[in-house]
Amino acid sequence: MQLRYTQPYEATLRQMRDSLLAQLREQRGGTVGRAEVAADRFSNAMDDRAQFTTEHDLDIALGEREAQELHDIDDALERIRLGRFGICTDCGAVIALARLQLSPYASRCLACQRKHEFGHEH
Ligand SMILES: [Zn+2]
């Protein structure tokens, strides 16, 4: 079971990823340096699966929230690649299209997301 039309979501996710990186660049007034390098390495790494070390670099280089968002986006892109996009990672249910349109990087259905957030509230 998988979504057949993932291209629009993939395009949206790539756009979100780009604007997130652009935003980070702006925030840091062109002194991104490391984050930028890590992000570029990361996007190259997407193709050869060597993404774990660069992911670690990114967590260090970026703010926690941005890193999490970028991580979520990259996870979603990875799920598209694996043909698992739109499937709840917790219960395997198909995630509602309305939910995916609002947050294309959602990895859980609403019910599981609520449970998850409830359990991990800071
Ligand atoms: Zn679920």
mmCIF file with all atom_site columns, C-alpha atoms and ligand atoms in Angstrom:
data_model
loop_
_atom_site.group_PDB
_atom_site.id
_atom_site.type_symbol
_atom_site.label_atom_id
_atom_site.label_alt_id
_atom_site.label_comp_id
_atom_site.label_asym_id
_atom_site.label_entity_id
_atom_site.label_seq_id
_atom_site.pdbx_PDB_ins_code
_atom_site.Cartn_x
_atom_site.Cartn_y
_atom_site.Cartn_z
_atom_site.occupancy
_atom_site.B_iso_or_equiv
_atom_site.pdbx_formal_charge
_atom_site.auth_seq_id
_atom_site.auth_comp_id
_atom_site.auth_asym_id
_atom_site.auth_atom_id
_atom_site.pdbx_PDB_model_num
ATOM   1   C  CA . MET A 1 1   ? 0.000  0.000  0.000  1.00 0.00 ? 1   MET A CA 1
ATOM   2   C  CA . GLN A 1 2   ? 1.461  3.346  -1.005 1.00 0.00 ? 2   GLN A CA 1
ATOM   3   C  CA . LEU A 1 3   ? 0.564  6.715  -2.403 1.00 0.00 ? 3   LEU A CA 1
ATOM   4   C  CA . ARG A 1 4   ? 0.844  6.807  -6.163 1.00 0.00 ? 4   ARG A CA 1
ATOM   5   C  CA . TYR A 1 5   ? 1.339  10.504 -6.659 1.00 0.00 ? 5   TYR A CA 1
ATOM   6   C  CA . THR A 1 6   ? 4.197  11.585 -4.469 1.00 0.00 ? 6   THR A CA 1
ATOM   7   C  CA . GLN A 1 7   ? 5.797  14.039 -6.924 1.00 0.00 ? 7   GLN A CA 1
ATOM   8   C  CA . PRO A 1 8   ? 3.854  17.097 -5.688 1.00 0.00 ? 8   PRO A CA 1
ATOM   9   C  CA . TYR A 1 9   ? 4.851  16.283 -2.118 1.00 0.00 ? 9   TYR A CA 1
ATOM   10  C  CA . GLU A 1 10  ? 8.428  15.715 -3.102 1.00 0.00 ? 10  GLU A CA 1
ATOM   11  C  CA . ALA A 1 11  ? 8.499  19.087 -4.870 1.00 0.00 ? 11  ALA A CA 1
ATOM   12  C  CA . THR A 1 12  ? 6.989  20.783 -1.809 1.00 0.00 ? 12  THR A CA 1
ATOM   13  C  CA . LEU A 1 13  ? 9.449  19.068 0.518  1.00 0.00 ? 13  LEU A CA 1
ATOM   14  C  CA . ARG A 1 14  ? 12.422 20.091 -1.606 1.00 0.00 ? 14  ARG A CA 1
ATOM   15  C  CA . GLN A 1 15  ? 11.128 23.668 -1.647 1.00 0.00 ? 15  GLN A CA 1
ATOM   16  C  CA . MET A 1 16  ? 10.703 23.636 2.135  1.00 0.00 ? 16  MET A CA 1
ATOM   17  C  CA . ARG A 1 17  ? 14.199 22.258 2.485  1.00 0.00 ? 17  ARG A CA 1
ATOM   18  C  CA . ASP A 1 18  ? 15.645 24.966 0.238  1.00 0.00 ? 18  ASP A CA 1
ATOM   19  C  CA . SER A 1 19  ? 13.862 27.794 1.997  1.00 0.00 ? 19  SER A CA 1
ATOM   20  C  CA . LEU A 1 20  ? 14.844 26.412 5.386  1.00 0.00 ? 20  LEU A CA 1
ATOM   21  C  CA . LEU A 1 21  ? 18.484 26.388 4.326  1.00 0.00 ? 21  LEU A CA 1
ATOM   22  C  CA . ALA A 1 22  ? 18.141 29.874 2.821  1.00 0.00 ? 22  ALA A CA 1
ATOM   23  C  CA . GLN A 1 23  ? 16.575 31.091 6.052  1.00 0.00 ? 23  GLN A CA 1
ATOM   24  C  CA . LEU A 1 24  ? 19.436 29.644 8.045  1.00 0.00 ? 24  LEU A CA 1
ATOM   25  C  CA . ARG A 1 25  ? 21.938 31.342 5.778  1.00 0.00 ? 25  ARG A CA 1
ATOM   26  C  CA . GLU A 1 26  ? 20.181 34.647 6.264  1.00 0.00 ? 26  GLU A CA 1
ATOM   27  C  CA . GLN A 1 27  ? 19.907 34.236 10.029 1.00 0.00 ? 27  GLN A CA 1
ATOM   28  C  CA . ARG A 1 28  ? 23.587 33.651 10.305 1.00 0.00 ? 28  ARG A CA 1
ATOM   29  C  CA . GLY A 1 29  ? 24.474 36.559 8.064  1.00 0.00 ? 29  GLY A CA 1
ATOM   30  C  CA . GLY A 1 30  ? 26.487 34.541 5.616  1.00 0.00 ? 30  GLY A CA 1
ATOM   31  C  CA . THR A 1 31  ? 28.612 32.955 8.315  1.00 0.00 ? 31  THR A CA 1
ATOM   32  C  CA . VAL A 1 32  ? 26.874 29.628 8.012  1.00 0.00 ? 32  VAL A CA 1
ATOM   33  C  CA . GLY A 1 33  ? 30.039 27.984 6.828  1.00 0.00 ? 33  GLY A CA 1
ATOM   34  C  CA . ARG A 1 34  ? 29.805 24.661 8.471  1.00 0.00 ? 34  ARG A CA 1
ATOM   35  C  CA . ALA A 1 35  ? 26.038 24.241 8.239  1.00 0.00 ? 35  ALA A CA 1
ATOM   36  C  CA . GLU A 1 36  ? 26.116 25.072 4.581  1.00 0.00 ? 36  GLU A CA 1
ATOM   37  C  CA . VAL A 1 37  ? 28.902 22.635 3.888  1.00 0.00 ? 37  VAL A CA 1
ATOM   38  C  CA . ALA A 1 38  ? 27.196 19.970 5.947  1.00 0.00 ? 38  ALA A CA 1
ATOM   39  C  CA . ALA A 1 39  ? 23.891 20.552 4.172  1.00 0.00 ? 39  ALA A CA 1
ATOM   40  C  CA . ASP A 1 40  ? 25.494 20.327 0.756  1.00 0.00 ? 40  ASP A CA 1
ATOM   41  C  CA . ARG A 1 41  ? 27.306 17.189 1.737  1.00 0.00 ? 41  ARG A CA 1
ATOM   42  C  CA . PHE A 1 42  ? 24.054 15.920 3.151  1.00 0.00 ? 42  PHE A CA 1
ATOM   43  C  CA . SER A 1 43  ? 22.113 16.419 -0.040 1.00 0.00 ? 43  SER A CA 1
ATOM   44  C  CA . ASN A 1 44  ? 24.839 14.651 -1.997 1.00 0.00 ? 44  ASN A CA 1
ATOM   45  C  CA . ALA A 1 45  ? 24.837 11.907 0.580  1.00 0.00 ? 45  ALA A CA 1
ATOM   46  C  CA . MET A 1 46  ? 21.139 11.326 -0.029 1.00 0.00 ? 46  MET A CA 1
ATOM   47  C  CA . ASP A 1 47  ? 22.119 9.479  -3.155 1.00 0.00 ? 47  ASP A CA 1
ATOM   48  C  CA . ASP A 1 48  ? 24.718 7.169  -1.755 1.00 0.00 ? 48  ASP A CA 1
ATOM   49  C  CA . ARG A 1 49  ? 23.102 6.433  1.597  1.00 0.00 ? 49  ARG A CA 1
ATOM   50  C  CA . ALA A 1 50  ? 26.097 7.695  3.571  1.00 0.00 ? 50  ALA A CA 1
ATOM   51  C  CA . GLN A 1 51  ? 23.928 10.111 5.452  1.00 0.00 ? 51  GLN A CA 1
ATOM   52  C  CA . PHE A 1 52  ? 24.457 9.293  9.091  1.00 0.00 ? 52  PHE A CA 1
ATOM   53  C  CA . THR A 1 53  ? 27.665 11.150 9.782  1.00 0.00 ? 53  THR A CA 1
ATOM   54  C  CA . THR A 1 54  ? 26.460 14.237 7.929  1.00 0.00 ? 54  THR A CA 1
ATOM   55  C  CA . GLU A 1 55  ? 23.205 14.119 9.833  1.00 0.00 ? 55  GLU A CA 1
ATOM   56  C  CA . HIS A 1 56  ? 25.231 14.265 13.013 1.00 0.00 ? 56  HIS A CA 1
ATOM   57  C  CA . ASP A 1 57  ? 27.181 17.241 11.665 1.00 0.00 ? 57  ASP A CA 1
ATOM   58  C  CA . LEU A 1 58  ? 23.941 19.000 10.875 1.00 0.00 ? 58  LEU A CA 1
ATOM   59  C  CA . ASP A 1 59  ? 22.624 18.540 14.375 1.00 0.00 ? 59  ASP A CA 1
ATOM   60  C  CA . ILE A 1 60  ? 25.702 20.281 15.681 1.00 0.00 ? 60  ILE A CA 1
ATOM   61  C  CA . ALA A 1 61  ? 25.774 22.982 13.048 1.00 0.00 ? 61  ALA A CA 1
ATOM   62  C  CA . LEU A 1 62  ? 22.131 24.017 13.044 1.00 0.00 ? 62  LEU A CA 1
ATOM   63  C  CA . GLY A 1 63  ? 19.765 25.132 15.726 1.00 0.00 ? 63  GLY A CA 1
ATOM   64  C  CA . GLU A 1 64  ? 17.833 22.303 17.324 1.00 0.00 ? 64  GLU A CA 1
ATOM   65  C  CA . ARG A 1 65  ? 14.468 23.302 15.871 1.00 0.00 ? 65  ARG A CA 1
ATOM   66  C  CA . GLU A 1 66  ? 15.809 23.857 12.369 1.00 0.00 ? 66  GLU A CA 1
ATOM   67  C  CA . ALA A 1 67  ? 17.778 20.641 12.531 1.00 0.00 ? 67  ALA A CA 1
ATOM   68  C  CA . GLN A 1 68  ? 14.646 18.768 13.580 1.00 0.00 ? 68  GLN A CA 1
ATOM   69  C  CA . GLU A 1 69  ? 12.632 20.292 10.773 1.00 0.00 ? 69  GLU A CA 1
ATOM   70  C  CA . LEU A 1 70  ? 15.327 19.516 8.229  1.00 0.00 ? 70  LEU A CA 1
ATOM   71  C  CA . HIS A 1 71  ? 15.555 16.018 9.618  1.00 0.00 ? 71  HIS A CA 1
ATOM   72  C  CA . ASP A 1 72  ? 11.782 15.566 9.265  1.00 0.00 ? 72  ASP A CA 1
ATOM   73  C  CA . ILE A 1 73  ? 11.902 16.819 5.689  1.00 0.00 ? 73  ILE A CA 1
ATOM   74  C  CA . ASP A 1 74  ? 14.791 14.532 4.794  1.00 0.00 ? 74  ASP A CA 1
ATOM   75  C  CA . ASP A 1 75  ? 13.015 11.612 6.444  1.00 0.00 ? 75  ASP A CA 1
ATOM   76  C  CA . ALA A 1 76  ? 9.947  12.318 4.325  1.00 0.00 ? 76  ALA A CA 1
ATOM   77  C  CA . LEU A 1 77  ? 12.067 12.465 1.166  1.00 0.00 ? 77  LEU A CA 1
ATOM   78  C  CA . GLU A 1 78  ? 13.610 9.160  2.166  1.00 0.00 ? 78  GLU A CA 1
ATOM   79  C  CA . ARG A 1 79  ? 10.139 7.644  2.650  1.00 0.00 ? 79  ARG A CA 1
ATOM   80  C  CA . ILE A 1 80  ? 9.182  8.841  -0.822 1.00 0.00 ? 80  ILE A CA 1
ATOM   81  C  CA . ARG A 1 81  ? 12.257 7.086  -2.171 1.00 0.00 ? 81  ARG A CA 1
ATOM   82  C  CA . LEU A 1 82  ? 11.334 3.887  -0.350 1.00 0.00 ? 82  LEU A CA 1
ATOM   83  C  CA . GLY A 1 83  ? 7.695  4.053  -1.410 1.00 0.00 ? 83  GLY A CA 1
ATOM   84  C  CA . ARG A 1 84  ? 6.512  4.456  2.173  1.00 0.00 ? 84  ARG A CA 1
ATOM   85  C  CA . PHE A 1 85  ? 5.456  8.054  1.989  1.00 0.00 ? 85  PHE A CA 1
ATOM   86  C  CA . GLY A 1 86  ? 2.026  8.770  3.440  1.00 0.00 ? 86  GLY A CA 1
ATOM   87  C  CA . ILE A 1 87  ? 2.040  5.638  5.571  1.00 0.00 ? 87  ILE A CA 1
ATOM   88  C  CA . CYS A 1 88  ? 2.020  6.090  9.344  1.00 0.00 ? 88  CYS A CA 1
ATOM   89  C  CA . THR A 1 89  ? 5.366  4.879  10.727 1.00 0.00 ? 89  THR A CA 1
ATOM   90  C  CA . ASP A 1 90  ? 3.676  3.792  13.956 1.00 0.00 ? 90  ASP A CA 1
ATOM   91  C  CA . CYS A 1 91  ? 0.522  1.949  12.923 1.00 0.00 ? 91  CYS A CA 1
ATOM   92  C  CA . GLY A 1 92  ? 0.880  1.570  9.141  1.00 0.00 ? 92  GLY A CA 1
ATOM   93  C  CA . ALA A 1 93  ? -2.355 3.376  8.361  1.00 0.00 ? 93  ALA A CA 1
ATOM   94  C  CA . VAL A 1 94  ? -2.580 5.688  5.374  1.00 0.00 ? 94  VAL A CA 1
ATOM   95  C  CA . ILE A 1 95  ? -2.141 9.270  6.532  1.00 0.00 ? 95  ILE A CA 1
ATOM   96  C  CA . ALA A 1 96  ? -5.050 11.545 5.573  1.00 0.00 ? 96  ALA A CA 1
ATOM   97  C  CA . LEU A 1 97  ? -4.326 13.595 2.460  1.00 0.00 ? 97  LEU A CA 1
ATOM   98  C  CA . ALA A 1 98  ? -5.509 16.753 4.178  1.00 0.00 ? 98  ALA A CA 1
ATOM   99  C  CA . ARG A 1 99  ? -2.863 16.179 6.829  1.00 0.00 ? 99  ARG A CA 1
ATOM   100 C  CA . LEU A 1 100 ? -0.136 15.580 4.257  1.00 0.00 ? 100 LEU A CA 1
ATOM   101 C  CA . GLN A 1 101 ? -1.097 18.732 2.420  1.00 0.00 ? 101 GLN A CA 1
ATOM   102 C  CA . LEU A 1 102 ? -0.698 20.739 5.609  1.00 0.00 ? 102 LEU A CA 1
ATOM   103 C  CA . SER A 1 103 ? 2.525  19.044 6.673  1.00 0.00 ? 103 SER A CA 1
ATOM   104 C  CA . PRO A 1 104 ? 4.024  16.900 3.919  1.00 0.00 ? 104 PRO A CA 1
ATOM   105 C  CA . TYR A 1 105 ? 6.711  15.696 6.304  1.00 0.00 ? 105 TYR A CA 1
ATOM   106 C  CA . ALA A 1 106 ? 4.190  14.180 8.721  1.00 0.00 ? 106 ALA A CA 1
ATOM   107 C  CA . SER A 1 107 ? 5.364  10.652 9.510  1.00 0.00 ? 107 SER A CA 1
ATOM   108 C  CA . ARG A 1 108 ? 2.392  9.582  11.611 1.00 0.00 ? 108 ARG A CA 1
ATOM   109 C  CA . CYS A 1 109 ? -1.357 9.634  11.309 1.00 0.00 ? 109 CYS A CA 1
ATOM   110 C  CA . LEU A 1 110 ? -3.093 12.166 13.514 1.00 0.00 ? 110 LEU A CA 1
ATOM   111 C  CA . ALA A 1 111 ? -3.987 9.641  16.209 1.00 0.00 ? 111 ALA A CA 1
ATOM   112 C  CA . CYS A 1 112 ? -0.404 8.378  16.519 1.00 0.00 ? 112 CYS A CA 1
ATOM   113 C  CA . GLN A 1 113 ? 1.010  11.908 16.366 1.00 0.00 ? 113 GLN A CA 1
ATOM   114 C  CA . ARG A 1 114 ? -1.208 12.941 19.275 1.00 0.00 ? 114 ARG A CA 1
ATOM   115 C  CA . LYS A 1 115 ? -0.078 9.936  21.280 1.00 0.00 ? 115 LYS A CA 1
ATOM   116 C  CA . HIS A 1 116 ? 3.535  10.666 20.408 1.00 0.00 ? 116 HIS A CA 1
ATOM   117 C  CA . GLU A 1 117 ? 3.331  14.335 21.349 1.00 0.00 ? 117 GLU A CA 1
ATOM   118 C  CA . PHE A 1 118 ? 1.499  13.561 24.535 1.00 0.00 ? 118 PHE A CA 1
ATOM   119 C  CA . GLY A 1 119 ? 4.181  11.087 25.521 1.00 0.00 ? 119 GLY A CA 1
ATOM   120 C  CA . HIS A 1 120 ? 7.063  13.397 24.680 1.00 0.00 ? 120 HIS A CA 1
ATOM   121 C  CA . GLU A 1 121 ? 5.778  16.743 25.846 1.00 0.00 ? 121 GLU A CA 1
ATOM   122 C  CA . HIS A 1 122 ? 8.527  18.862 27.411 1.00 0.00 ? 122 HIS A CA 1
HETATM 123 ZN ZN . ZN  B 2 .   ? -0.829 5.782  13.052 1.00 0.00 ? 1   ZN  B ZN 1
#
